Amino acid sequence: MQILDFDSQVFLAPMAGITDRPFRALTASLGGGNIVSEMVAVNALERKNLKTARIADVRDEPYPVVVQLVGGDPALFAEAARMAVDLGAHSLDINMGCPVKKIVNNNSGAALMRDPLLAAKIIEATVAAVPLKVSVKFRKGWDHEHINAVSFARMCEDAGAAYITVHGRTRSDFYSGTADWDIIAEVKSTVKIPVVANGDVTDVFSARRILEYTGADGLMIGRAALGAPWLIGQTDAYLKSGKLPEAFLPAKIKAVLLRHIDGLCDYYGERTALQLSRKYVCWYCKGLHDAKRFREQYTKINDLEAALAAVNAYFDGLPERPAEDDEK
Ligand SMILES: Cc1cc2nc3c(=O)[nH]c(=O)nc-3n(C[C@H](O)[C@H](O)[C@H](O)COP(=O)(O)O)c2cc1C
């Protein structure tokens, strides 16, 4: 079952502070999949907060972007949804899974799983406001005493969601333990709209497994893509062709990382880009030889030219073979 117009079962997860324009552009250039934005707060967008409007602005991106909205008020959702359309959204997703205190204390994110009536109003208001597909992303439940993903999925369907994404953890789990794929399978066997399975997909094999195990129509990859934006395109290609992807050797990783830093510079300016690049450098060299030393060295660098030289020197000094967890 095709989920969005873009012919792919694979979704890049929305990740605040990560799936910004540079990350999305890189992911798309490396083979694509369905690309989702960071979450956008509806109250800030409605107030025309400049920073938030910039996060929601996907007008000049040459690939379709699912823009994710977060909030707790149906009227604000309707208004923000209309603004997101003007800012180029290809479709909209509603965040009903974020576990962060600041968000749930505002009756938003995963808190909406405790208030399905309000959640339904939000979905209905958003669907009625825009001519785009509207999806919902949620968790297994609030905590282990309140597991309601199946009834919540039914509510989303009745309220007009085009598809749903289920992360197999409760709000109280945050990101700990393993994701429960059984609950995703249960949801899939309950609703007719497409279901996207999320939680603990780390490579092309677990991508195939989650689809087979849950029967879901698509899958979403988050943390595994942090230092590997190519994983989305690789997984898409693997699911379509059955051919195993080529290993990403250090020279190729370096090229992607340098492009990433370049994209951060264009979008944020050099100073912020250098700061942001520190976390990415840590992720890109996960499992590589001598990574610990390089990370320590990189985080101390305060100058872009020196940072780029350090990346070149580190990666050029690595053996040209796949990284098989030889981090020491
Ligand atoms: C740094 C970070 C930021 C995240 N931000 C969001 C967000 O803005 N919206 C959302 O729905 N989920 C967010 N998530 C959750 C992911 O979309 C995903 O559901 C979760 O990481 C589980 O998938 P994974 O096991 O593939 O990482 C975030 C996760 C991480 C690690």
GROMACS .gro file of C-alpha atoms and ligand atoms in nm:
model
  359
    1MET     CA    1   0.000   0.000   0.000
    2GLN     CA    2   0.160   0.330  -0.108
    3ILE     CA    3   0.168   0.570   0.185
    4LEU     CA    4   0.252   0.906   0.024
    5ASP     CA    5   0.292   1.012  -0.339
    6PHE     CA    6   0.662   0.948  -0.307
    7ASP     CA    7   0.708   0.581  -0.383
    8SER     CA    8   0.897   0.462  -0.075
    9GLN     CA    9   0.820   0.259   0.236
   10VAL     CA   10   1.103   0.423   0.427
   11PHE     CA   11   1.070   0.737   0.641
   12LEU     CA   12   1.338   0.951   0.794
   13ALA     CA   13   1.208   1.011   1.150
   14PRO     CA   14   1.131   1.363   1.262
   15MET     CA   15   1.409   1.457   1.501
   16ALA     CA   16   1.418   1.798   1.668
   17GLY     CA   17   1.760   1.959   1.633
   18ILE     CA   18   1.860   1.701   1.369
   19THR     CA   19   1.633   1.677   1.065
   20ASP     CA   20   1.682   2.038   0.968
   21ARG     CA   21   1.722   2.155   0.611
   22PRO     CA   22   2.090   2.050   0.576
   23PHE     CA   23   2.016   1.702   0.708
   24ARG     CA   24   1.709   1.660   0.489
   25ALA     CA   25   1.896   1.777   0.178
   26LEU     CA   26   2.178   1.533   0.245
   27THR     CA   27   1.937   1.245   0.307
   28ALA     CA   28   1.745   1.321  -0.010
   29SER     CA   29   2.064   1.342  -0.215
   30LEU     CA   30   2.170   1.002  -0.084
   31GLY     CA   31   1.866   0.821  -0.214
   32GLY     CA   32   1.572   0.971  -0.040
   33GLY     CA   33   1.281   0.796   0.119
   34ASN     CA   34   1.010   1.005   0.281
   35ILE     CA   35   1.166   1.305   0.450
   36VAL     CA   36   1.013   1.448   0.768
   37SER     CA   37   1.097   1.785   0.925
   38GLU     CA   38   1.177   1.863   1.285
   39MET     CA   39   0.867   1.924   1.496
   40VAL     CA   40   0.720   2.273   1.459
   41ALA     CA   41   0.530   2.425   1.753
   42VAL     CA   42   0.187   2.539   1.634
   43ASN     CA   43   0.158   2.822   1.888
   44ALA     CA   44   0.493   2.970   1.785
   45LEU     CA   45   0.413   2.934   1.415
   46GLU     CA   46   0.074   3.099   1.461
   47ARG     CA   47   0.248   3.387   1.648
   48LYS     CA   48   0.477   3.417   1.343
   49ASN     CA   49   0.786   3.348   1.552
   50LEU     CA   50   1.068   3.392   1.302
   51LYS     CA   51   1.280   3.100   1.417
   52THR     CA   52   0.982   2.865   1.406
   53ALA     CA   53   0.871   2.994   1.065
   54ARG     CA   54   1.221   2.922   0.934
   55ILE     CA   55   1.204   2.564   1.067
   56ALA     CA   56   0.869   2.516   0.891
   57ASP     CA   57   0.981   2.676   0.564
   58VAL     CA   58   1.049   2.400   0.312
   59ARG     CA   59   0.956   2.600  -0.001
   60ASP     CA   60   1.285   2.573  -0.184
   61GLU     CA   61   1.352   2.208  -0.110
   62PRO     CA   62   1.332   2.007  -0.433
   63TYR     CA   63   1.186   1.695  -0.266
   64PRO     CA   64   0.859   1.648  -0.078
   65VAL     CA   65   0.881   1.721   0.295
   66VAL     CA   66   0.637   1.600   0.559
   67VAL     CA   67   0.617   1.885   0.811
   68GLN     CA   68   0.548   1.777   1.167
   69LEU     CA   69   0.337   1.996   1.394
   70VAL     CA   70   0.321   1.979   1.773
   71GLY     CA   71   0.077   2.147   2.008
   72GLY     CA   72  -0.240   2.104   2.209
   73ASP     CA   73  -0.503   2.337   2.064
   74PRO     CA   74  -0.725   2.246   1.765
   75ALA     CA   75  -0.774   2.606   1.648
   76LEU     CA   76  -0.399   2.674   1.656
   77PHE     CA   77  -0.339   2.351   1.465
   78ALA     CA   78  -0.580   2.460   1.193
   79GLU     CA   79  -0.410   2.799   1.159
   80ALA     CA   80  -0.058   2.654   1.173
   81ALA     CA   81  -0.152   2.388   0.918
   82ARG     CA   82  -0.263   2.658   0.673
   83MET     CA   83   0.063   2.843   0.730
   84ALA     CA   84   0.263   2.523   0.678
   85VAL     CA   85   0.092   2.479   0.341
   86ASP     CA   86   0.199   2.831   0.241
   87LEU     CA   87   0.551   2.742   0.356
   88GLY     CA   88   0.567   2.448   0.117
   89ALA     CA   89   0.468   2.143   0.323
   90HIS     CA   90   0.393   1.841   0.107
   91SER     CA   91   0.193   1.673   0.384
   92LEU     CA   92   0.154   1.719   0.758
   93ASP     CA   93   0.223   1.495   1.055
   94ILE     CA   94   0.091   1.552   1.407
   95ASN     CA   95   0.323   1.474   1.695
   96MET     CA   96   0.138   1.276   1.961
   97GLY     CA   97   0.443   1.088   2.086
   98CYS     CA   98   0.701   1.336   2.213
   99PRO     CA   99   0.788   1.237   2.573
  100VAL     CA  100   0.975   1.555   2.671
  101LYS     CA  101   0.843   1.723   2.988
  102LYS     CA  102   0.826   2.071   2.837
  103ILE     CA  103   0.600   1.936   2.561
  104VAL     CA  104   0.375   1.702   2.761
  105ASN     CA  105   0.322   1.966   3.032
  106ASN     CA  106   0.163   2.174   2.758
  107ASN     CA  107  -0.095   1.906   2.678
  108SER     CA  108   0.103   1.825   2.365
  109GLY     CA  109   0.303   1.533   2.222
  110ALA     CA  110   0.250   1.207   2.412
  111ALA     CA  111   0.016   1.381   2.661
  112LEU     CA  112  -0.251   1.364   2.390
  113MET     CA  113  -0.254   0.986   2.428
  114ARG     CA  114  -0.416   1.053   2.766
  115ASP     CA  115  -0.681   1.272   2.607
  116PRO     CA  116  -0.809   1.098   2.293
  117LEU     CA  117  -1.106   1.335   2.268
  118LEU     CA  118  -0.880   1.637   2.239
  119ALA     CA  119  -0.649   1.439   2.008
  120ALA     CA  120  -0.946   1.367   1.779
  121LYS     CA  121  -1.045   1.734   1.771
  122ILE     CA  122  -0.689   1.829   1.676
  123ILE     CA  123  -0.680   1.577   1.391
  124GLU     CA  124  -1.024   1.679   1.264
  125ALA     CA  125  -0.940   2.050   1.277
  126THR     CA  126  -0.614   1.995   1.089
  127VAL     CA  127  -0.769   1.770   0.825
  128ALA     CA  128  -1.051   2.020   0.769
  129ALA     CA  129  -0.809   2.314   0.740
  130VAL     CA  130  -0.586   2.192   0.456
  131PRO     CA  131  -0.607   1.991   0.135
  132LEU     CA  132  -0.299   1.785   0.232
  133LYS     CA  133  -0.266   1.437   0.380
  134VAL     CA  134  -0.245   1.451   0.759
  135SER     CA  135  -0.081   1.171   0.954
  136VAL     CA  136  -0.032   1.110   1.325
  137LYS     CA  137   0.275   0.976   1.507
  138PHE     CA  138   0.223   0.827   1.850
  139ARG     CA  139   0.353   0.573   2.098
  140LYS     CA  140   0.237   0.248   2.255
  141GLY     CA  141   0.068   0.442   2.536
  142TRP     CA  142   0.143   0.677   2.822
  143ASP     CA  143   0.296   0.414   3.051
  144HIS     CA  144   0.275   0.041   3.104
  145GLU     CA  145  -0.053   0.076   3.295
  146HIS     CA  146  -0.206   0.276   3.011
  147ILE     CA  147  -0.135   0.103   2.681
  148ASN     CA  148  -0.389   0.231   2.431
  149ALA     CA  149  -0.214   0.234   2.092
  150VAL     CA  150  -0.484   0.016   1.933
  151SER     CA  151  -0.785   0.226   2.037
  152PHE     CA  152  -0.585   0.543   1.969
  153ALA     CA  153  -0.509   0.419   1.616
  154ARG     CA  154  -0.879   0.359   1.557
  155MET     CA  155  -0.953   0.710   1.679
  156CYS     CA  156  -0.693   0.855   1.439
  157GLU     CA  157  -0.849   0.666   1.150
  158ASP     CA  158  -1.201   0.783   1.238
  159ALA     CA  159  -1.079   1.142   1.275
  160GLY     CA  160  -0.940   1.142   0.921
  161ALA     CA  161  -0.568   1.057   0.949
  162ALA     CA  162  -0.425   0.943   0.616
  163TYR     CA  163  -0.176   0.709   0.785
  164ILE     CA  164  -0.023   0.660   1.129
  165THR     CA  165   0.325   0.598   1.264
  166VAL     CA  166   0.359   0.391   1.580
  167HIS     CA  167   0.670   0.397   1.798
  168GLY     CA  168   0.665   0.080   2.009
  169ARG     CA  169   0.751   0.246   2.340
  170THR     CA  170   0.543   0.421   2.603
  171ARG     CA  171   0.599   0.781   2.706
  172SER     CA  172   0.742   0.658   3.036
  173ASP     CA  173   0.997   0.445   2.847
  174PHE     CA  174   1.133   0.753   2.669
  175TYR     CA  175   1.397   0.571   2.459
  176SER     CA  176   1.495   0.292   2.700
  177GLY     CA  177   1.446  -0.081   2.657
  178THR     CA  178   1.350  -0.233   2.326
  179ALA     CA  179   1.062  -0.119   2.111
  180ASP     CA  180   0.756  -0.345   2.122
  181TRP     CA  181   0.687  -0.455   1.767
  182ASP     CA  182   0.390  -0.671   1.876
  183ILE     CA  183   0.182  -0.363   1.954
  184ILE     CA  184   0.259  -0.229   1.606
  185ALA     CA  185   0.140  -0.560   1.457
  186GLU     CA  186  -0.178  -0.533   1.664
  187VAL     CA  187  -0.239  -0.180   1.540
  188LYS     CA  188  -0.176  -0.288   1.180
  189SER     CA  189  -0.433  -0.566   1.206
  190THR     CA  190  -0.690  -0.321   1.346
  191VAL     CA  191  -0.694  -0.023   1.108
  192LYS     CA  192  -0.733   0.007   0.732
  193ILE     CA  193  -0.514   0.316   0.684
  194PRO     CA  194  -0.141   0.254   0.624
  195VAL     CA  195   0.076   0.198   0.930
  196VAL     CA  196   0.442   0.300   0.958
  197ALA     CA  197   0.641   0.099   1.213
  198ASN     CA  198   0.899   0.276   1.426
  199GLY     CA  199   1.151   0.178   1.690
  200ASP     CA  200   1.494   0.018   1.683
  201VAL     CA  201   1.548  -0.018   1.310
  202THR     CA  202   1.926  -0.002   1.285
  203ASP     CA  203   2.011  -0.137   0.939
  204VAL     CA  204   1.858  -0.281   0.623
  205PHE     CA  205   1.806  -0.619   0.791
  206SER     CA  206   1.606  -0.487   1.084
  207ALA     CA  207   1.413  -0.273   0.835
  208ARG     CA  208   1.306  -0.586   0.648
  209ARG     CA  209   1.235  -0.764   0.981
  210ILE     CA  210   1.009  -0.492   1.120
  211LEU     CA  211   0.799  -0.497   0.802
  212GLU     CA  212   0.770  -0.876   0.808
  213TYR     CA  213   0.706  -0.894   1.183
  214THR     CA  214   0.443  -0.622   1.205
  215GLY     CA  215   0.291  -0.639   0.857
  216ALA     CA  216   0.329  -0.258   0.848
  217ASP     CA  217   0.319  -0.067   0.522
  218GLY     CA  218   0.630   0.136   0.597
  219LEU     CA  219   0.902   0.189   0.851
  220MET     CA  220   1.068   0.488   1.007
  221ILE     CA  221   1.435   0.523   1.102
  222GLY     CA  222   1.555   0.771   1.363
  223ARG     CA  223   1.868   0.733   1.571
  224ALA     CA  224   2.043   0.492   1.334
  225ALA     CA  225   2.049   0.766   1.070
  226LEU     CA  226   2.212   1.027   1.295
  227GLY     CA  227   2.564   0.969   1.163
  228ALA     CA  228   2.448   0.780   0.857
  229PRO     CA  229   2.203   0.980   0.646
  230TRP     CA  230   2.267   0.734   0.363
  231LEU     CA  231   2.081   0.463   0.561
  232ILE     CA  232   1.742   0.593   0.447
  233GLY     CA  233   1.827   0.566   0.075
  234GLN     CA  234   2.014   0.237   0.126
  235THR     CA  235   1.713   0.085   0.301
  236ASP     CA  236   1.479   0.209   0.031
  237ALA     CA  237   1.700   0.057  -0.240
  238TYR     CA  238   1.740  -0.270  -0.049
  239LEU     CA  239   1.365  -0.313   0.002
  240LYS     CA  240   1.302  -0.243  -0.366
  241SER     CA  241   1.581  -0.455  -0.515
  242GLY     CA  242   1.680  -0.707  -0.246
  243LYS     CA  243   2.043  -0.617  -0.322
  244LEU     CA  244   2.266  -0.556  -0.022
  245PRO     CA  245   2.408  -0.203  -0.009
  246GLU     CA  246   2.778  -0.143  -0.053
  247ALA     CA  247   2.962  -0.074   0.272
  248PHE     CA  248   3.031   0.292   0.339
  249LEU     CA  249   3.411   0.311   0.348
  250PRO     CA  250   3.591   0.595   0.530
  251ALA     CA  251   3.650   0.802   0.213
  252LYS     CA  252   3.277   0.802   0.141
  253ILE     CA  253   3.186   0.880   0.503
  254LYS     CA  254   3.430   1.169   0.493
  255ALA     CA  255   3.277   1.306   0.175
  256VAL     CA  256   2.927   1.297   0.325
  257LEU     CA  257   3.042   1.455   0.651
  258LEU     CA  258   3.219   1.737   0.465
  259ARG     CA  259   2.905   1.799   0.260
  260HIS     CA  260   2.706   1.800   0.582
  261ILE     CA  261   2.932   2.061   0.741
  262ASP     CA  262   2.915   2.264   0.421
  263GLY     CA  263   2.533   2.250   0.433
  264LEU     CA  264   2.534   2.358   0.800
  265CYS     CA  265   2.757   2.655   0.710
  266ASP     CA  266   2.526   2.765   0.428
  267TYR     CA  267   2.217   2.742   0.645
  268TYR     CA  268   2.337   2.857   0.987
  269GLY     CA  269   2.661   3.043   0.920
  270GLU     CA  270   3.010   2.921   1.014
  271ARG     CA  271   3.000   2.981   1.388
  272THR     CA  272   2.682   2.786   1.459
  273ALA     CA  273   2.776   2.526   1.198
  274LEU     CA  274   3.101   2.452   1.377
  275GLN     CA  275   2.918   2.405   1.708
  276LEU     CA  276   2.653   2.183   1.551
  277SER     CA  277   2.911   1.982   1.358
  278ARG     CA  278   3.058   1.852   1.685
  279LYS     CA  279   2.768   1.620   1.757
  280TYR     CA  280   2.758   1.500   1.397
  281VAL     CA  281   3.130   1.428   1.390
  282CYS     CA  282   3.082   1.210   1.699
  283TRP     CA  283   2.809   1.013   1.523
  284TYR     CA  284   2.982   0.986   1.184
  285CYS     CA  285   3.288   0.825   1.334
  286LYS     CA  286   3.096   0.575   1.546
  287GLY     CA  287   3.270   0.239   1.528
  288LEU     CA  288   3.576   0.376   1.347
  289HIS     CA  289   3.933   0.327   1.458
  290ASP     CA  290   4.069   0.582   1.705
  291ALA     CA  291   3.733   0.761   1.711
  292LYS     CA  292   3.752   0.853   2.079
  293ARG     CA  293   4.075   1.046   2.033
  294PHE     CA  294   3.945   1.219   1.722
  295ARG     CA  295   3.619   1.322   1.892
  296GLU     CA  296   3.810   1.472   2.182
  297GLN     CA  297   4.036   1.658   1.942
  298TYR     CA  298   3.748   1.783   1.725
  299THR     CA  299   3.535   1.919   2.007
  300LYS     CA  300   3.822   2.147   2.111
  301ILE     CA  301   3.859   2.306   1.767
  302ASN     CA  302   3.723   2.660   1.740
  303ASP     CA  303   3.797   2.742   1.382
  304LEU     CA  304   3.623   2.604   1.073
  305GLU     CA  305   3.935   2.571   0.859
  306ALA     CA  306   4.110   2.372   1.133
  307ALA     CA  307   3.798   2.159   1.178
  308LEU     CA  308   3.789   2.067   0.810
  309ALA     CA  309   4.162   1.991   0.812
  310ALA     CA  310   4.113   1.765   1.115
  311VAL     CA  311   3.831   1.575   0.942
  312ASN     CA  312   4.048   1.526   0.633
  313ALA     CA  313   4.349   1.413   0.835
  314TYR     CA  314   4.151   1.170   1.048
  315PHE     CA  315   3.958   1.002   0.767
  316ASP     CA  316   4.256   0.996   0.527
  317GLY     CA  317   4.452   0.809   0.793
  318LEU     CA  318   4.195   0.531   0.827
  319PRO     CA  319   4.231   0.195   0.653
  320GLU     CA  320   4.000   0.168   0.350
  321ARG     CA  321   3.780  -0.106   0.484
  322PRO     CA  322   3.431  -0.123   0.633
  323ALA     CA  323   3.402  -0.002   0.991
  324GLU     CA  324   3.339  -0.315   1.193
  325ASP     CA  325   3.328  -0.166   1.536
  326ASP     CA  326   3.699  -0.124   1.569
  327GLU     CA  327   3.652   0.183   1.786
  328LYS     CA  328   3.901   0.178   2.068
  329LIG     C1  329   1.731   1.365   1.898
  329LIG     C2  330   1.590   1.316   1.874
  329LIG     C3  331   1.491   1.407   1.843
  329LIG     C4  332   1.360   1.364   1.821
  329LIG     N1  333   1.266   1.455   1.786
  329LIG     C5  334   1.139   1.413   1.752
  329LIG     C6  335   1.043   1.503   1.700
  329LIG     O1  336   1.068   1.623   1.680
  329LIG     N2  337   0.919   1.453   1.669
  329LIG     C7  338   0.887   1.320   1.688
  329LIG     O2  339   0.774   1.279   1.658
  329LIG     N3  340   0.978   1.233   1.734
  329LIG     C8  341   1.103   1.274   1.764
  329LIG     N4  342   1.198   1.184   1.804
  329LIG     C9  343   1.162   1.042   1.807
  329LIG    C10  344   1.197   0.974   1.673
  329LIG     O3  345   1.122   1.030   1.567
  329LIG    C11  346   1.169   0.822   1.679
  329LIG     O4  347   1.031   0.802   1.706
  329LIG    C12  348   1.250   0.753   1.788
  329LIG     O5  349   1.385   0.794   1.786
  329LIG    C13  350   1.243   0.599   1.773
  329LIG     O6  351   1.297   0.560   1.650
  329LIG     P1  352   1.447   0.496   1.638
  329LIG     O7  353   1.450   0.374   1.729
  329LIG     O8  354   1.461   0.459   1.494
  329LIG     O9  355   1.541   0.600   1.685
  329LIG    C14  356   1.327   1.226   1.830
  329LIG    C15  357   1.428   1.135   1.861
  329LIG    C16  358   1.558   1.178   1.882
  329LIG    C17  359   1.664   1.076   1.914
   0.00000   0.00000   0.00000
